[in-house]
Amino acid sequence: MDRYDPRDGEIVNDKTHSPDATVQFIGVIRTPYITRDMCPRQGKLDGPDCAIELLPEFVPALKGIEKYEFLDILYWLHQSRRDLLQQSPKSDGITTGTFALRSPVRPNPIGVSRVRLIRQEGAKLVVKGLDCLDKTPLIDIKPERCGYTVQAPDKVADVT
């Protein structure tokens, strides 16, 4: 049995779905984690320094990023399976639905981590708190939701 084969009790989606969206990768994430076994299950804000390297054309989008202590990083879990509907995380045959887990195995393998911004070095952000493999494709960077103040004027839906 291959370590990526379904475990006892897991349910696999055998239907293939054609893509209906396009995601543009904006950079790459550099971590010390070369294999899935090396990856922590959740990132730790006191973990190792990691780097988020943006493609040169996206560097202007970093303007103002240094005023945030925490960022939400979205990334594509490029080595994950996409077909499990129920998973057995403990390998004990007891399953849980994929959407009730933070497993990297999902129909759309999008990962998200809250990280601490240590510093910016041009096109590179040095952060702590990632839990993904080295060379993971970067989807987006956002200021932490609770630390962000909307800059646009209120609209009707905001005040009712």
PDB file of C-alpha atoms in Angstrom:
ATOM      1  CA  MET A   1       0.000   0.000   0.000  1.00  0.00           C
ATOM      2  CA  ASP A   2       1.362   3.392  -1.017  1.00  0.00           C
ATOM      3  CA  ARG A   3       1.289   5.965   1.808  1.00  0.00           C
ATOM      4  CA  TYR A   4      -1.020   8.125  -0.320  1.00  0.00           C
ATOM      5  CA  ASP A   5      -3.532   5.324  -1.006  1.00  0.00           C
ATOM      6  CA  PRO A   6      -6.888   5.687   0.782  1.00  0.00           C
ATOM      7  CA  ARG A   7      -6.855   4.367   4.344  1.00  0.00           C
ATOM      8  CA  ASP A   8      -9.492   2.025   5.738  1.00  0.00           C
ATOM      9  CA  GLY A   9     -12.892   3.724   5.784  1.00  0.00           C
ATOM     10  CA  GLU A  10     -11.894   6.691   3.605  1.00  0.00           C
ATOM     11  CA  ILE A  11     -14.182   7.668   0.740  1.00  0.00           C
ATOM     12  CA  VAL A  12     -12.776   8.742  -2.622  1.00  0.00           C
ATOM     13  CA  ASN A  13     -14.531  10.951  -5.188  1.00  0.00           C
ATOM     14  CA  ASP A  14     -14.085   9.087  -8.467  1.00  0.00           C
ATOM     15  CA  LYS A  15     -15.665  11.770 -10.645  1.00  0.00           C
ATOM     16  CA  THR A  16     -13.311  14.132 -12.404  1.00  0.00           C
ATOM     17  CA  HIS A  17     -14.233  17.785 -12.605  1.00  0.00           C
ATOM     18  CA  SER A  18     -13.008  20.131 -15.256  1.00  0.00           C
ATOM     19  CA  PRO A  19     -11.498  23.355 -13.992  1.00  0.00           C
ATOM     20  CA  ASP A  20     -13.842  26.318 -13.963  1.00  0.00           C
ATOM     21  CA  ALA A  21     -11.474  28.909 -12.578  1.00  0.00           C
ATOM     22  CA  THR A  22      -7.934  30.107 -13.082  1.00  0.00           C
ATOM     23  CA  VAL A  23      -5.534  30.914 -10.295  1.00  0.00           C
ATOM     24  CA  GLN A  24      -2.467  32.983 -11.069  1.00  0.00           C
ATOM     25  CA  PHE A  25       0.482  32.141  -8.851  1.00  0.00           C
ATOM     26  CA  ILE A  26       2.226  35.292  -7.675  1.00  0.00           C
ATOM     27  CA  GLY A  27       5.357  33.756  -6.224  1.00  0.00           C
ATOM     28  CA  VAL A  28       6.772  30.839  -4.307  1.00  0.00           C
ATOM     29  CA  ILE A  29       7.080  29.977  -0.632  1.00  0.00           C
ATOM     30  CA  ARG A  30      10.415  28.805   0.766  1.00  0.00           C
ATOM     31  CA  THR A  31      10.361  26.664   3.904  1.00  0.00           C
ATOM     32  CA  PRO A  32      12.716  24.111   5.477  1.00  0.00           C
ATOM     33  CA  TYR A  33      10.099  21.394   4.861  1.00  0.00           C
ATOM     34  CA  ILE A  34      11.130  19.210   1.917  1.00  0.00           C
ATOM     35  CA  THR A  35       8.682  16.316   2.478  1.00  0.00           C
ATOM     36  CA  ARG A  36       5.161  16.089   3.910  1.00  0.00           C
ATOM     37  CA  ASP A  37       6.534  14.133   6.875  1.00  0.00           C
ATOM     38  CA  MET A  38       8.738  17.124   7.772  1.00  0.00           C
ATOM     39  CA  CYS A  39       5.799  19.583   7.680  1.00  0.00           C
ATOM     40  CA  PRO A  40       4.144  20.522  10.965  1.00  0.00           C
ATOM     41  CA  ARG A  41       0.374  19.984  11.105  1.00  0.00           C
ATOM     42  CA  GLN A  42      -0.111  23.671  11.926  1.00  0.00           C
ATOM     43  CA  GLY A  43       2.359  26.511  11.571  1.00  0.00           C
ATOM     44  CA  LYS A  44       3.746  28.062  14.729  1.00  0.00           C
ATOM     45  CA  LEU A  45       4.324  31.799  15.077  1.00  0.00           C
ATOM     46  CA  ASP A  46       7.599  31.013  16.846  1.00  0.00           C
ATOM     47  CA  GLY A  47       8.615  28.480  14.179  1.00  0.00           C
ATOM     48  CA  PRO A  48      11.508  28.787  11.744  1.00  0.00           C
ATOM     49  CA  ASP A  49      11.996  31.756   9.457  1.00  0.00           C
ATOM     50  CA  CYS A  50      10.424  31.120   6.049  1.00  0.00           C
ATOM     51  CA  ALA A  51      10.407  33.271   2.926  1.00  0.00           C
ATOM     52  CA  ILE A  52       7.643  34.368   0.621  1.00  0.00           C
ATOM     53  CA  GLU A  53       9.227  35.301  -2.709  1.00  0.00           C
ATOM     54  CA  LEU A  54       7.064  37.340  -5.061  1.00  0.00           C
ATOM     55  CA  LEU A  55       7.489  37.458  -8.801  1.00  0.00           C
ATOM     56  CA  PRO A  56       9.040  40.825  -9.740  1.00  0.00           C
ATOM     57  CA  GLU A  57       5.853  42.186 -11.329  1.00  0.00           C
ATOM     58  CA  PHE A  58       4.006  41.857  -7.995  1.00  0.00           C
ATOM     59  CA  VAL A  59       6.545  43.690  -5.798  1.00  0.00           C
ATOM     60  CA  PRO A  60       4.643  47.027  -6.044  1.00  0.00           C
ATOM     61  CA  ALA A  61       1.664  45.263  -4.419  1.00  0.00           C
ATOM     62  CA  LEU A  62       3.695  45.003  -1.193  1.00  0.00           C
ATOM     63  CA  LYS A  63       3.589  48.754  -0.572  1.00  0.00           C
ATOM     64  CA  GLY A  64       2.344  49.310   2.997  1.00  0.00           C
ATOM     65  CA  ILE A  65       2.669  45.649   4.050  1.00  0.00           C
ATOM     66  CA  GLU A  66       5.206  46.482   6.771  1.00  0.00           C
ATOM     67  CA  LYS A  67       2.538  48.128   8.954  1.00  0.00           C
ATOM     68  CA  TYR A  68       0.958  44.706   9.617  1.00  0.00           C
ATOM     69  CA  GLU A  69       2.339  42.332  12.209  1.00  0.00           C
ATOM     70  CA  PHE A  70       0.267  39.397  10.944  1.00  0.00           C
ATOM     71  CA  LEU A  71      -0.612  38.312   7.407  1.00  0.00           C
ATOM     72  CA  ASP A  72      -2.876  35.631   5.978  1.00  0.00           C
ATOM     73  CA  ILE A  73      -1.061  33.658   3.296  1.00  0.00           C
ATOM     74  CA  LEU A  74      -2.993  31.607   0.736  1.00  0.00           C
ATOM     75  CA  TYR A  75      -1.139  28.954  -1.202  1.00  0.00           C
ATOM     76  CA  TRP A  76      -1.695  26.007  -3.545  1.00  0.00           C
ATOM     77  CA  LEU A  77      -0.977  22.626  -1.964  1.00  0.00           C
ATOM     78  CA  HIS A  78       0.538  21.347  -5.187  1.00  0.00           C
ATOM     79  CA  GLN A  79       1.422  17.838  -3.972  1.00  0.00           C
ATOM     80  CA  SER A  80      -1.955  17.038  -2.394  1.00  0.00           C
ATOM     81  CA  ARG A  81      -4.527  14.538  -3.573  1.00  0.00           C
ATOM     82  CA  ARG A  82      -7.841  16.074  -4.524  1.00  0.00           C
ATOM     83  CA  ASP A  83     -10.240  13.149  -4.378  1.00  0.00           C
ATOM     84  CA  LEU A  84     -10.923  12.275  -0.718  1.00  0.00           C
ATOM     85  CA  LEU A  85     -14.398  13.124   0.568  1.00  0.00           C
ATOM     86  CA  GLN A  86     -13.893  11.508   3.954  1.00  0.00           C
ATOM     87  CA  GLN A  87     -10.555  10.995   5.633  1.00  0.00           C
ATOM     88  CA  SER A  88      -9.123   9.001   8.514  1.00  0.00           C
ATOM     89  CA  PRO A  89      -6.481  11.338   9.943  1.00  0.00           C
ATOM     90  CA  LYS A  90      -5.512   8.913  12.711  1.00  0.00           C
ATOM     91  CA  SER A  91      -5.393   5.944  10.307  1.00  0.00           C
ATOM     92  CA  ASP A  92      -7.807   4.136  12.621  1.00  0.00           C
ATOM     93  CA  GLY A  93     -10.655   3.691  10.122  1.00  0.00           C
ATOM     94  CA  ILE A  94     -12.782   6.404  11.773  1.00  0.00           C
ATOM     95  CA  THR A  95     -13.502   9.039   9.138  1.00  0.00           C
ATOM     96  CA  THR A  96     -14.336  12.714   9.118  1.00  0.00           C
ATOM     97  CA  GLY A  97     -15.563  14.779   6.173  1.00  0.00           C
ATOM     98  CA  THR A  98     -12.852  16.664   4.337  1.00  0.00           C
ATOM     99  CA  PHE A  99     -14.581  20.014   4.948  1.00  0.00           C
ATOM    100  CA  ALA A 100     -14.470  19.374   8.707  1.00  0.00           C
ATOM    101  CA  LEU A 101     -10.674  19.000   8.619  1.00  0.00           C
ATOM    102  CA  ARG A 102      -7.706  21.262   7.940  1.00  0.00           C
ATOM    103  CA  SER A 103      -6.083  18.477   5.944  1.00  0.00           C
ATOM    104  CA  PRO A 104      -4.154  19.482   2.804  1.00  0.00           C
ATOM    105  CA  VAL A 105      -6.143  16.821   0.916  1.00  0.00           C
ATOM    106  CA  ARG A 106      -9.182  18.657  -0.522  1.00  0.00           C
ATOM    107  CA  PRO A 107     -11.008  19.163  -3.827  1.00  0.00           C
ATOM    108  CA  ASN A 108      -9.327  22.569  -4.202  1.00  0.00           C
ATOM    109  CA  PRO A 109      -6.082  22.255  -2.249  1.00  0.00           C
ATOM    110  CA  ILE A 110      -5.840  25.834  -1.024  1.00  0.00           C
ATOM    111  CA  GLY A 111      -3.887  26.308   2.175  1.00  0.00           C
ATOM    112  CA  VAL A 112      -4.035  29.290   4.476  1.00  0.00           C
ATOM    113  CA  SER A 113      -1.681  30.250   7.276  1.00  0.00           C
ATOM    114  CA  ARG A 114      -1.595  33.188   9.637  1.00  0.00           C
ATOM    115  CA  VAL A 115       2.022  34.300   9.783  1.00  0.00           C
ATOM    116  CA  ARG A 116       4.054  36.886  11.655  1.00  0.00           C
ATOM    117  CA  LEU A 117       5.836  39.302   9.346  1.00  0.00           C
ATOM    118  CA  ILE A 118       9.457  39.600  10.445  1.00  0.00           C
ATOM    119  CA  ARG A 119      10.725  41.871   7.670  1.00  0.00           C
ATOM    120  CA  GLN A 120      10.531  42.735   3.990  1.00  0.00           C
ATOM    121  CA  GLU A 121      13.612  42.445   1.781  1.00  0.00           C
ATOM    122  CA  GLY A 122      12.543  43.759  -1.627  1.00  0.00           C
ATOM    123  CA  ALA A 123      10.517  40.988  -3.291  1.00  0.00           C
ATOM    124  CA  LYS A 124      10.893  38.723  -0.247  1.00  0.00           C
ATOM    125  CA  LEU A 125       8.910  38.632   2.984  1.00  0.00           C
ATOM    126  CA  VAL A 126      10.528  36.836   5.907  1.00  0.00           C
ATOM    127  CA  VAL A 127       7.787  35.296   8.063  1.00  0.00           C
ATOM    128  CA  LYS A 128       7.161  32.763  10.821  1.00  0.00           C
ATOM    129  CA  GLY A 129       4.194  30.417  10.995  1.00  0.00           C
ATOM    130  CA  LEU A 130       4.071  28.540   7.687  1.00  0.00           C
ATOM    131  CA  ASP A 131       3.214  24.855   7.456  1.00  0.00           C
ATOM    132  CA  CYS A 132       3.719  24.069   3.765  1.00  0.00           C
ATOM    133  CA  LEU A 133       6.342  22.394   1.633  1.00  0.00           C
ATOM    134  CA  ASP A 134       9.299  24.246   0.183  1.00  0.00           C
ATOM    135  CA  LYS A 135       8.530  25.644  -3.293  1.00  0.00           C
ATOM    136  CA  THR A 136       4.770  25.806  -2.641  1.00  0.00           C
ATOM    137  CA  PRO A 137       3.068  28.153  -5.149  1.00  0.00           C
ATOM    138  CA  LEU A 138       1.799  31.398  -3.602  1.00  0.00           C
ATOM    139  CA  ILE A 139      -1.785  32.473  -4.362  1.00  0.00           C
ATOM    140  CA  ASP A 140      -2.296  35.625  -2.275  1.00  0.00           C
ATOM    141  CA  ILE A 141      -1.211  37.729   0.703  1.00  0.00           C
ATOM    142  CA  LYS A 142      -3.721  39.626   2.843  1.00  0.00           C
ATOM    143  CA  PRO A 143      -3.415  41.606   6.048  1.00  0.00           C
ATOM    144  CA  GLU A 144      -4.796  39.648   8.975  1.00  0.00           C
ATOM    145  CA  ARG A 145      -8.558  40.172   8.942  1.00  0.00           C
ATOM    146  CA  CYS A 146      -8.812  41.471  12.507  1.00  0.00           C
ATOM    147  CA  GLY A 147      -5.806  43.762  12.087  1.00  0.00           C
ATOM    148  CA  TYR A 148      -7.091  45.390   8.914  1.00  0.00           C
ATOM    149  CA  THR A 149      -9.191  48.555   8.864  1.00  0.00           C
ATOM    150  CA  VAL A 150     -11.229  49.180   5.741  1.00  0.00           C
ATOM    151  CA  GLN A 151      -9.977  52.299   3.965  1.00  0.00           C
ATOM    152  CA  ALA A 152     -12.972  52.800   1.668  1.00  0.00           C
ATOM    153  CA  PRO A 153     -16.021  54.820   2.745  1.00  0.00           C
ATOM    154  CA  ASP A 154     -18.880  52.906   4.372  1.00  0.00           C
ATOM    155  CA  LYS A 155     -21.580  51.543   2.123  1.00  0.00           C
ATOM    156  CA  VAL A 156     -25.186  50.838   3.057  1.00  0.00           C
ATOM    157  CA  ALA A 157     -24.493  47.164   3.838  1.00  0.00           C
ATOM    158  CA  ASP A 158     -21.786  48.195   6.345  1.00  0.00           C
ATOM    159  CA  VAL A 159     -24.032  50.329   8.554  1.00  0.00           C
ATOM    160  CA  THR A 160     -27.278  48.343   8.635  1.00  0.00           C
TER     161      THR A 160
END
